[in-house]
Amino acid sequence: MNGTVLVINSGSSSIKFQLVDPEPGDVLAKGLVERIGEDEGRLSCTAGGETRERTERIADHSAGFALALAELTDSGVLDPDTLTAIGHRVVHGGAVFGEPVLIDDHVVSEIHRLSALAPLHNPANAVGIEILRSTLPGVPEVAVFDTAFFHDLPAAAATFAIDRDVARENRVRRYGFHGTSHQYVSERVADVLGRPLGELRQIVFHLGNGASASAISGGRAQDTTMGMTPLDGLVMGTRSGDIDAGVLFQLHRQAGMKVDELDDLLNRRSGLKGLAGVNDFRALTELIEQGDADAQLAWDVYVHRARKYLGAYLVLLGGVDAITFTAGVGENVPALRAAILQGLEPFGIVVDPDRNASGSGERHIGADGSATALLVIPTDEELAIARAAATLVRGSR
Ligand code: ADP
């Protein structure tokens, strides 16, 4: 059991964990602790083909991690003595972190300091780091930041056109999120195409509950749809994506909505949920099949927004060699991919309907004559985190 990495995604009321053998990329165990702090918490863990579940009160994150580690140890997959590293997903690396880093006291305090930029995420990420530092003190820990891939966005893409002093003082800029996924997928595209990453112009659509697109040239991000927060850009499950900021002033002045209500409106009651009443794409598709007009409009707005960014990024990159879809919706909804790519033959973008409608795993969906490669690449953020952590730890020895 040598060379495994424990990958942790510590959220405000849940902990996702995976034990990964980074090369070749085997998942040895995968689990979730949820409803931390509620009356009834839940642990589920799959290891060796067997899934075990427990329901009990899980008072806090310390109790959650203790349960998860006990489960991994009991099922025989985790031996702390042979753990190479613990890799933590950290949402916000701000302007500070452009790469994965080995965690020390300074890194922990920076992650806390960046909580102002990601108040819902960074504190929970930091709690996970601190608990494992004291529980497994001999195991190196690595932080992998969701923003890191976009750390070096060109200034023209990263800058919002507002008063520069206000922006500077408040660290207002485009940071981008889902970076681990965009980087992993764009690197896989180069492998699948058998072409050097350095010569590819790519557009990646990460369409899950949260959704973002990125423009990548030579392996470096040139722009992305999420902004200072994950609220910007594409239509999402419950988030609005792009909206005229003036709408907020109007809702405040006319409807008396306070800042927390506006936050709730745009982050949790908008997107597909706001337009169609459901945030799950499967439910949306079912409503459309039943003839629901609101669901159809939600679909149309979603597709329109995605196509708008496709066009923008096509111009920004001066042409595109590969367009790739990933995450729950991007990987599983052929009709949506077809709608986003429809009618783009004049740009050398030609879908093959049969390839698009079938298959699983990494695959081509473009027609033989398509100048732009069209692909589906399942994302694997945990594997990317495990590999980044293992590489960093081995390099530091
Ligand atoms: P996140 O990681 O952001 O929570 P996911 O990448 O898991 O999200 O994507 C969740 C979305 O993917 C949901 O809207 C869900 O309905 C959709 N989805 C997942 N599997 C399928 C499927 N087989 N068919 C249609 N939609 C799917």
GROMACS .gro file of C-alpha atoms and ligand atoms in nm:
model
  424
    1MET     CA    1   0.000   0.000   0.000
    2ASN     CA    2   0.285   0.237  -0.077
    3GLY     CA    3   0.242   0.575  -0.241
    4THR     CA    4  -0.125   0.656  -0.177
    5VAL     CA    5  -0.267   1.005  -0.139
    6LEU     CA    6  -0.568   1.096   0.072
    7VAL     CA    7  -0.765   1.366  -0.111
    8ILE     CA    8  -0.986   1.587   0.104
    9ASN     CA    9  -1.259   1.833   0.012
   10SER     CA   10  -1.367   1.980   0.343
   11GLY     CA   11  -1.688   2.184   0.306
   12SER     CA   12  -1.896   2.377   0.556
   13SER     CA   13  -2.116   2.080   0.650
   14SER     CA   14  -1.959   1.791   0.461
   15ILE     CA   15  -1.626   1.619   0.399
   16LYS     CA   16  -1.559   1.438   0.071
   17PHE     CA   17  -1.260   1.205   0.077
   18GLN     CA   18  -1.084   0.967  -0.160
   19LEU     CA   19  -0.785   0.745  -0.117
   20VAL     CA   20  -0.604   0.742  -0.449
   21ASP     CA   21  -0.304   0.563  -0.593
   22PRO     CA   22  -0.194   0.850  -0.818
   23GLU     CA   23  -0.013   0.627  -1.067
   24PRO     CA   24  -0.198   0.468  -1.242
   25GLY     CA   25  -0.489   0.655  -1.087
   26ASP     CA   26  -0.678   0.389  -0.893
   27VAL     CA   27  -0.942   0.493  -0.642
   28LEU     CA   28  -0.893   0.268  -0.338
   29ALA     CA   29  -1.172   0.423  -0.136
   30LYS     CA   30  -1.422   0.702  -0.172
   31GLY     CA   31  -1.651   0.849   0.087
   32LEU     CA   32  -1.864   1.131   0.216
   33VAL     CA   33  -1.940   1.264   0.561
   34GLU     CA   34  -2.244   1.488   0.549
   35ARG     CA   35  -2.483   1.687   0.766
   36ILE     CA   36  -2.210   1.773   1.013
   37GLY     CA   37  -2.358   1.952   1.313
   38GLU     CA   38  -2.717   1.843   1.237
   39ASP     CA   39  -2.922   1.603   1.450
   40GLU     CA   40  -2.850   1.314   1.219
   41GLY     CA   41  -2.520   1.301   1.032
   42ARG     CA   42  -2.421   1.038   0.777
   43LEU     CA   43  -2.105   0.865   0.666
   44SER     CA   44  -2.081   0.656   0.352
   45CYS     CA   45  -1.764   0.494   0.228
   46THR     CA   46  -1.694   0.258  -0.060
   47ALA     CA   47  -1.378   0.048  -0.046
   48GLY     CA   48  -1.296  -0.284  -0.211
   49GLY     CA   49  -1.633  -0.288  -0.389
   50GLU     CA   50  -1.823  -0.267  -0.062
   51THR     CA   51  -2.022   0.037   0.052
   52ARG     CA   52  -2.073   0.095   0.423
   53GLU     CA   53  -2.303   0.356   0.570
   54ARG     CA   54  -2.354   0.490   0.921
   55THR     CA   55  -2.607   0.735   1.050
   56GLU     CA   56  -2.534   0.914   1.375
   57ARG     CA   57  -2.484   1.263   1.509
   58ILE     CA   58  -2.154   1.407   1.387
   59ALA     CA   59  -2.097   1.704   1.612
   60ASP     CA   60  -1.822   1.881   1.422
   61HIS     CA   61  -1.548   1.842   1.162
   62SER     CA   62  -1.313   1.675   1.412
   63ALA     CA   63  -1.572   1.404   1.471
   64GLY     CA   64  -1.630   1.376   1.095
   65PHE     CA   65  -1.262   1.327   1.016
   66ALA     CA   66  -1.225   1.078   1.303
   67LEU     CA   67  -1.512   0.871   1.158
   68ALA     CA   68  -1.375   0.886   0.804
   69LEU     CA   69  -1.023   0.784   0.910
   70ALA     CA   70  -1.156   0.502   1.128
   71GLU     CA   71  -1.363   0.373   0.837
   72LEU     CA   72  -1.064   0.381   0.600
   73THR     CA   73  -0.843   0.206   0.853
   74ASP     CA   74  -1.106  -0.057   0.944
   75SER     CA   75  -1.165  -0.143   0.580
   76GLY     CA   76  -0.793  -0.211   0.546
   77VAL     CA   77  -0.715   0.044   0.272
   78LEU     CA   78  -0.547   0.313   0.480
   79ASP     CA   79  -0.214   0.269   0.648
   80PRO     CA   80  -0.103   0.613   0.769
   81ASP     CA   81   0.260   0.498   0.771
   82THR     CA   82   0.259   0.453   0.394
   83LEU     CA   83   0.057   0.758   0.300
   84THR     CA   84   0.262   0.978   0.064
   85ALA     CA   85   0.056   1.290   0.117
   86ILE     CA   86  -0.278   1.443   0.199
   87GLY     CA   87  -0.407   1.667  -0.081
   88HIS     CA   88  -0.659   1.933   0.013
   89ARG     CA   89  -0.889   2.107  -0.230
   90VAL     CA   90  -0.881   2.474  -0.133
   91VAL     CA   91  -1.125   2.700  -0.312
   92HIS     CA   92  -0.952   3.037  -0.301
   93GLY     CA   93  -0.580   3.098  -0.348
   94GLY     CA   94  -0.632   3.468  -0.422
   95ALA     CA   95  -0.346   3.646  -0.595
   96VAL     CA   96  -0.107   3.456  -0.366
   97PHE     CA   97  -0.113   3.095  -0.479
   98GLY     CA   98  -0.055   3.009  -0.844
   99GLU     CA   99   0.055   2.651  -0.778
  100PRO     CA  100  -0.009   2.369  -0.533
  101VAL     CA  101   0.194   2.423  -0.214
  102LEU     CA  102   0.324   2.218   0.077
  103ILE     CA  103   0.128   2.328   0.380
  104ASP     CA  104   0.304   2.497   0.671
  105ASP     CA  105   0.189   2.749   0.931
  106HIS     CA  106   0.229   3.036   0.687
  107VAL     CA  107   0.013   2.866   0.422
  108VAL     CA  108  -0.261   2.796   0.676
  109SER     CA  109  -0.267   3.158   0.788
  110GLU     CA  110  -0.281   3.277   0.424
  111ILE     CA  111  -0.576   3.045   0.355
  112HIS     CA  112  -0.750   3.197   0.657
  113ARG     CA  113  -0.663   3.547   0.535
  114LEU     CA  114  -0.819   3.466   0.198
  115SER     CA  115  -1.146   3.373   0.371
  116ALA     CA  116  -1.261   3.727   0.306
  117LEU     CA  117  -1.273   3.633  -0.063
  118ALA     CA  118  -1.443   3.295  -0.011
  119PRO     CA  119  -1.627   3.314   0.321
  120LEU     CA  120  -1.828   2.996   0.262
  121HIS     CA  121  -1.537   2.779   0.156
  122ASN     CA  122  -1.190   2.874   0.277
  123PRO     CA  123  -1.267   2.854   0.651
  124ALA     CA  124  -1.398   2.497   0.609
  125ASN     CA  125  -1.097   2.405   0.393
  126ALA     CA  126  -0.863   2.543   0.662
  127VAL     CA  127  -1.043   2.351   0.937
  128GLY     CA  128  -0.984   2.026   0.747
  129ILE     CA  129  -0.616   2.107   0.707
  130GLU     CA  130  -0.571   2.191   1.074
  131ILE     CA  131  -0.748   1.878   1.197
  132LEU     CA  132  -0.541   1.646   0.977
  133ARG     CA  133  -0.219   1.825   1.068
  134SER     CA  134  -0.281   1.733   1.429
  135THR     CA  135  -0.431   1.387   1.362
  136LEU     CA  136  -0.166   1.268   1.115
  137PRO     CA  137   0.129   1.496   1.194
  138GLY     CA  138   0.387   1.290   1.006
  139VAL     CA  139   0.209   1.306   0.669
  140PRO     CA  140   0.292   1.599   0.437
  141GLU     CA  141  -0.011   1.804   0.339
  142VAL     CA  142  -0.055   1.986   0.011
  143ALA     CA  143  -0.306   2.256  -0.080
  144VAL     CA  144  -0.437   2.256  -0.437
  145PHE     CA  145  -0.625   2.575  -0.520
  146ASP     CA  146  -0.933   2.599  -0.742
  147THR     CA  147  -0.816   2.941  -0.859
  148ALA     CA  148  -0.451   2.855  -0.929
  149PHE     CA  149  -0.486   2.771  -1.298
  150PHE     CA  150  -0.623   3.124  -1.354
  151HIS     CA  151  -0.363   3.298  -1.139
  152ASP     CA  152  -0.178   3.433  -1.443
  153LEU     CA  153  -0.477   3.539  -1.654
  154PRO     CA  154  -0.382   3.829  -1.880
  155ALA     CA  155  -0.455   4.158  -1.702
  156ALA     CA  156  -0.711   4.251  -1.969
  157ALA     CA  157  -0.914   3.940  -1.881
  158ALA     CA  158  -0.864   3.960  -1.504
  159THR     CA  159  -0.952   4.328  -1.461
  160PHE     CA  160  -1.303   4.462  -1.401
  161ALA     CA  161  -1.350   4.815  -1.529
  162ILE     CA  162  -1.421   4.986  -1.197
  163ASP     CA  163  -1.232   5.246  -0.994
  164ARG     CA  164  -0.881   5.106  -0.975
  165ASP     CA  165  -0.823   5.211  -0.612
  166VAL     CA  166  -1.143   5.046  -0.493
  167ALA     CA  167  -1.049   4.734  -0.688
  168ARG     CA  168  -0.695   4.726  -0.549
  169GLU     CA  169  -0.795   4.786  -0.188
  170ASN     CA  170  -1.060   4.515  -0.199
  171ARG     CA  171  -0.871   4.268  -0.417
  172VAL     CA  172  -1.146   4.285  -0.680
  173ARG     CA  173  -1.046   4.096  -0.997
  174ARG     CA  174  -1.137   3.787  -1.194
  175TYR     CA  175  -0.991   3.489  -1.009
  176GLY     CA  176  -1.176   3.205  -1.183
  177PHE     CA  177  -1.271   2.869  -1.027
  178HIS     CA  178  -1.286   2.500  -1.130
  179GLY     CA  179  -0.920   2.553  -1.224
  180THR     CA  180  -0.810   2.202  -1.128
  181SER     CA  181  -1.073   2.063  -1.364
  182HIS     CA  182  -0.995   2.298  -1.655
  183GLN     CA  183  -0.624   2.220  -1.624
  184TYR     CA  184  -0.672   1.843  -1.591
  185VAL     CA  185  -0.913   1.827  -1.886
  186SER     CA  186  -0.702   2.047  -2.115
  187GLU     CA  187  -0.395   1.834  -2.042
  188ARG     CA  188  -0.591   1.515  -2.114
  189VAL     CA  189  -0.705   1.666  -2.444
  190ALA     CA  190  -0.342   1.705  -2.554
  191ASP     CA  191  -0.276   1.340  -2.459
  192VAL     CA  192  -0.587   1.213  -2.635
  193LEU     CA  193  -0.506   1.412  -2.950
  194GLY     CA  194  -0.139   1.312  -2.930
  195ARG     CA  195  -0.039   1.675  -2.978
  196PRO     CA  196   0.179   1.902  -2.765
  197LEU     CA  197  -0.025   2.103  -2.513
  198GLY     CA  198   0.187   2.404  -2.604
  199GLU     CA  199   0.045   2.430  -2.954
  200LEU     CA  200  -0.326   2.386  -2.876
  201ARG     CA  201  -0.595   2.654  -2.854
  202GLN     CA  202  -0.873   2.509  -2.641
  203ILE     CA  203  -1.216   2.592  -2.507
  204VAL     CA  204  -1.330   2.381  -2.212
  205PHE     CA  205  -1.688   2.373  -2.083
  206HIS     CA  206  -1.712   2.245  -1.724
  207LEU     CA  207  -2.089   2.201  -1.691
  208GLY     CA  208  -2.193   2.061  -1.353
  209ASN     CA  209  -2.410   2.212  -1.086
  210GLY     CA  210  -2.165   2.498  -1.101
  211ALA     CA  211  -2.058   2.576  -1.456
  212SER     CA  212  -1.770   2.759  -1.618
  213ALA     CA  213  -1.592   2.784  -1.951
  214SER     CA  214  -1.231   2.868  -2.017
  215ALA     CA  215  -1.015   2.975  -2.310
  216ILE     CA  216  -0.671   2.813  -2.299
  217SER     CA  217  -0.377   2.871  -2.527
  218GLY     CA  218  -0.064   2.660  -2.505
  219GLY     CA  219  -0.175   2.518  -2.170
  220ARG     CA  220  -0.221   2.865  -2.017
  221ALA     CA  221  -0.559   3.009  -1.930
  222GLN     CA  222  -0.647   3.323  -2.127
  223ASP     CA  223  -0.994   3.385  -1.985
  224THR     CA  224  -1.267   3.215  -1.784
  225THR     CA  225  -1.630   3.285  -1.710
  226MET     CA  226  -1.627   3.278  -1.330
  227GLY     CA  227  -1.509   3.599  -1.171
  228MET     CA  228  -1.418   3.724  -0.827
  229THR     CA  229  -1.668   3.467  -0.702
  230PRO     CA  230  -1.819   3.158  -0.870
  231LEU     CA  231  -2.136   3.358  -0.947
  232ASP     CA  232  -2.025   3.500  -1.280
  233GLY     CA  233  -2.060   3.366  -1.633
  234LEU     CA  234  -2.266   3.069  -1.744
  235VAL     CA  235  -2.616   2.979  -1.625
  236MET     CA  236  -2.580   2.722  -1.343
  237GLY     CA  237  -2.801   2.494  -1.132
  238THR     CA  238  -2.895   2.767  -0.885
  239ARG     CA  239  -2.667   3.061  -0.979
  240SER     CA  240  -2.759   3.329  -1.229
  241GLY     CA  241  -2.422   3.367  -1.399
  242ASP     CA  242  -2.385   3.700  -1.582
  243ILE     CA  243  -2.626   3.969  -1.472
  244ASP     CA  244  -2.635   4.345  -1.512
  245ALA     CA  245  -2.504   4.467  -1.174
  246GLY     CA  246  -2.759   4.751  -1.197
  247VAL     CA  247  -3.034   4.494  -1.135
  248LEU     CA  248  -2.907   4.464  -0.778
  249PHE     CA  249  -2.944   4.838  -0.714
  250GLN     CA  250  -3.295   4.828  -0.856
  251LEU     CA  251  -3.397   4.531  -0.642
  252HIS     CA  252  -3.250   4.701  -0.338
  253ARG     CA  253  -3.417   5.035  -0.402
  254GLN     CA  254  -3.750   4.919  -0.543
  255ALA     CA  255  -3.810   4.586  -0.371
  256GLY     CA  256  -3.619   4.671  -0.052
  257MET     CA  257  -3.409   4.357  -0.082
  258LYS     CA  258  -3.111   4.348   0.154
  259VAL     CA  259  -2.768   4.225   0.065
  260ASP     CA  260  -2.820   3.878   0.216
  261GLU     CA  261  -3.146   3.838   0.024
  262LEU     CA  262  -2.975   3.941  -0.300
  263ASP     CA  263  -2.695   3.695  -0.227
  264ASP     CA  264  -2.952   3.421  -0.169
  265LEU     CA  265  -3.146   3.520  -0.482
  266LEU     CA  266  -2.847   3.507  -0.718
  267ASN     CA  267  -2.660   3.214  -0.563
  268ARG     CA  268  -2.943   2.982  -0.460
  269ARG     CA  269  -3.269   3.085  -0.629
  270SER     CA  270  -3.151   3.164  -0.981
  271GLY     CA  271  -3.010   2.972  -1.276
  272LEU     CA  272  -3.215   2.668  -1.380
  273LYS     CA  273  -3.381   2.663  -1.039
  274GLY     CA  274  -3.497   3.021  -1.074
  275LEU     CA  275  -3.619   2.982  -1.431
  276ALA     CA  276  -3.767   2.631  -1.421
  277GLY     CA  277  -3.802   2.542  -1.051
  278VAL     CA  278  -3.549   2.259  -1.069
  279ASN     CA  279  -3.170   2.274  -1.056
  280ASP     CA  280  -3.100   1.916  -1.159
  281PHE     CA  281  -3.048   1.877  -1.533
  282ARG     CA  282  -3.225   1.542  -1.545
  283ALA     CA  283  -3.535   1.699  -1.392
  284LEU     CA  284  -3.510   1.987  -1.639
  285THR     CA  285  -3.499   1.748  -1.933
  286GLU     CA  286  -3.803   1.560  -1.802
  287LEU     CA  287  -4.001   1.884  -1.770
  288ILE     CA  288  -3.909   1.980  -2.127
  289GLU     CA  289  -4.030   1.640  -2.249
  290GLN     CA  290  -4.362   1.710  -2.074
  291GLY     CA  291  -4.391   2.037  -2.266
  292ASP     CA  292  -4.309   2.274  -1.979
  293ALA     CA  293  -4.248   2.620  -2.132
  294ASP     CA  294  -4.045   2.754  -1.838
  295ALA     CA  295  -3.809   2.457  -1.857
  296GLN     CA  296  -3.770   2.510  -2.231
  297LEU     CA  297  -3.684   2.876  -2.175
  298ALA     CA  298  -3.429   2.777  -1.907
  299TRP     CA  299  -3.266   2.539  -2.157
  300ASP     CA  300  -3.265   2.811  -2.425
  301VAL     CA  301  -3.105   3.068  -2.193
  302TYR     CA  302  -2.845   2.812  -2.083
  303VAL     CA  303  -2.754   2.726  -2.442
  304HIS     CA  304  -2.756   3.089  -2.556
  305ARG     CA  305  -2.511   3.189  -2.280
  306ALA     CA  306  -2.279   2.899  -2.351
  307ARG     CA  307  -2.276   2.979  -2.724
  308LYS     CA  308  -2.208   3.345  -2.651
  309TYR     CA  309  -1.891   3.251  -2.462
  310LEU     CA  310  -1.798   2.996  -2.726
  311GLY     CA  311  -1.804   3.275  -2.984
  312ALA     CA  312  -1.616   3.515  -2.759
  313TYR     CA  313  -1.342   3.264  -2.684
  314LEU     CA  314  -1.315   3.159  -3.048
  315VAL     CA  315  -1.226   3.519  -3.133
  316LEU     CA  316  -1.006   3.567  -2.826
  317LEU     CA  317  -0.798   3.264  -2.919
  318GLY     CA  318  -0.795   3.345  -3.292
  319GLY     CA  319  -0.942   3.004  -3.372
  320VAL     CA  320  -0.981   2.686  -3.173
  321ASP     CA  321  -0.820   2.342  -3.205
  322ALA     CA  322  -1.032   2.160  -2.946
  323ILE     CA  323  -1.364   2.215  -2.770
  324THR     CA  324  -1.423   1.986  -2.473
  325PHE     CA  325  -1.716   1.913  -2.244
  326THR     CA  326  -1.682   1.784  -1.890
  327ALA     CA  327  -1.864   1.740  -1.552
  328GLY     CA  328  -2.211   1.599  -1.480
  329VAL     CA  329  -2.405   1.787  -1.748
  330GLY     CA  330  -2.121   1.824  -1.999
  331GLU     CA  331  -2.045   1.452  -1.991
  332ASN     CA  332  -2.401   1.318  -1.988
  333VAL     CA  333  -2.632   1.536  -2.195
  334PRO     CA  334  -2.564   1.485  -2.569
  335ALA     CA  335  -2.857   1.705  -2.677
  336LEU     CA  336  -2.708   1.997  -2.488
  337ARG     CA  337  -2.366   1.953  -2.649
  338ALA     CA  338  -2.536   1.933  -2.988
  339ALA     CA  339  -2.734   2.251  -2.918
  340ILE     CA  340  -2.423   2.444  -2.810
  341LEU     CA  341  -2.226   2.334  -3.116
  342GLN     CA  342  -2.511   2.351  -3.366
  343GLY     CA  343  -2.468   2.543  -3.693
  344LEU     CA  344  -2.095   2.613  -3.654
  345GLU     CA  345  -1.984   2.428  -3.968
  346PRO     CA  346  -1.860   2.755  -4.123
  347PHE     CA  347  -1.609   2.770  -3.836
  348GLY     CA  348  -1.485   2.415  -3.891
  349ILE     CA  349  -1.684   2.283  -3.594
  350VAL     CA  350  -1.882   1.976  -3.703
  351VAL     CA  351  -2.048   1.733  -3.461
  352ASP     CA  352  -2.097   1.366  -3.548
  353PRO     CA  353  -2.450   1.291  -3.419
  354ASP     CA  354  -2.384   0.919  -3.360
  355ARG     CA  355  -2.056   0.972  -3.176
  356ASN     CA  356  -2.215   1.249  -2.973
  357ALA     CA  357  -2.511   1.032  -2.874
  358SER     CA  358  -2.316   0.725  -2.768
  359GLY     CA  359  -2.006   0.609  -2.585
  360SER     CA  360  -1.862   0.675  -2.243
  361GLY     CA  361  -1.532   0.785  -2.096
  362GLU     CA  362  -1.289   0.999  -2.295
  363ARG     CA  363  -1.421   1.024  -2.650
  364HIS     CA  364  -1.440   1.218  -2.975
  365ILE     CA  365  -1.779   1.357  -3.074
  366GLY     CA  366  -1.664   1.548  -3.383
  367ALA     CA  367  -1.715   1.440  -3.744
  368ASP     CA  368  -1.414   1.315  -3.934
  369GLY     CA  369  -1.401   1.638  -4.134
  370SER     CA  370  -1.425   1.870  -3.831
  371ALA     CA  371  -1.122   2.102  -3.828
  372THR     CA  372  -1.174   2.153  -3.455
  373ALA     CA  373  -1.151   1.841  -3.240
  374LEU     CA  374  -1.466   1.798  -3.031
  375LEU     CA  375  -1.436   1.586  -2.719
  376VAL     CA  376  -1.592   1.468  -2.396
  377ILE     CA  377  -1.336   1.419  -2.119
  378PRO     CA  378  -1.467   1.312  -1.777
  379THR     CA  379  -1.309   1.539  -1.520
  380ASP     CA  380  -1.125   1.392  -1.224
  381GLU     CA  381  -1.033   1.666  -0.979
  382GLU     CA  382  -0.941   1.416  -0.707
  383LEU     CA  383  -0.690   1.241  -0.930
  384ALA     CA  384  -0.544   1.576  -1.036
  385ILE     CA  385  -0.511   1.678  -0.670
  386ALA     CA  386  -0.355   1.341  -0.579
  387ARG     CA  387  -0.101   1.368  -0.859
  388ALA     CA  388  -0.015   1.728  -0.778
  389ALA     CA  389   0.032   1.639  -0.410
  390ALA     CA  390   0.245   1.331  -0.482
  391THR     CA  391   0.464   1.522  -0.730
  392LEU     CA  392   0.521   1.806  -0.488
  393VAL     CA  393   0.603   1.581  -0.194
  394ARG     CA  394   0.841   1.361  -0.394
  395GLY     CA  395   1.013   1.672  -0.535
  396SER     CA  396   1.066   1.814  -0.186
  397ARG     CA  397   1.242   1.507  -0.053
  398ADP     P1  398  -2.110   1.941  -0.903
  398ADP     O1  399  -1.981   1.862  -0.892
  398ADP     O2  400  -2.093   2.081  -0.949
  398ADP     O3  401  -2.204   1.925  -0.789
  398ADP     P2  402  -2.170   1.753  -1.118
  398ADP     O4  403  -2.053   1.770  -1.207
  398ADP     O5  404  -2.183   1.628  -1.039
  398ADP     O6  405  -2.190   1.879  -1.025
  398ADP     O7  406  -2.301   1.771  -1.209
  398ADP     C1  407  -2.429   1.769  -1.153
  398ADP     C2  408  -2.529   1.792  -1.265
  398ADP     O8  409  -2.508   1.692  -1.365
  398ADP     C3  410  -2.673   1.781  -1.222
  398ADP     O9  411  -2.748   1.883  -1.285
  398ADP     C4  412  -2.717   1.646  -1.278
  398ADP    O10  413  -2.851   1.643  -1.312
  398ADP     C5  414  -2.633   1.637  -1.402
  398ADP     N1  415  -2.618   1.498  -1.443
  398ADP     C6  416  -2.541   1.404  -1.385
  398ADP     N2  417  -2.556   1.284  -1.449
  398ADP     C7  418  -2.645   1.305  -1.547
  398ADP     C8  419  -2.705   1.222  -1.647
  398ADP     N3  420  -2.673   1.093  -1.659
  398ADP     N4  421  -2.793   1.279  -1.731
  398ADP     C9  422  -2.825   1.409  -1.720
  398ADP     N5  423  -2.774   1.493  -1.628
  398ADP    C10  424  -2.686   1.442  -1.543
   0.00000   0.00000   0.00000
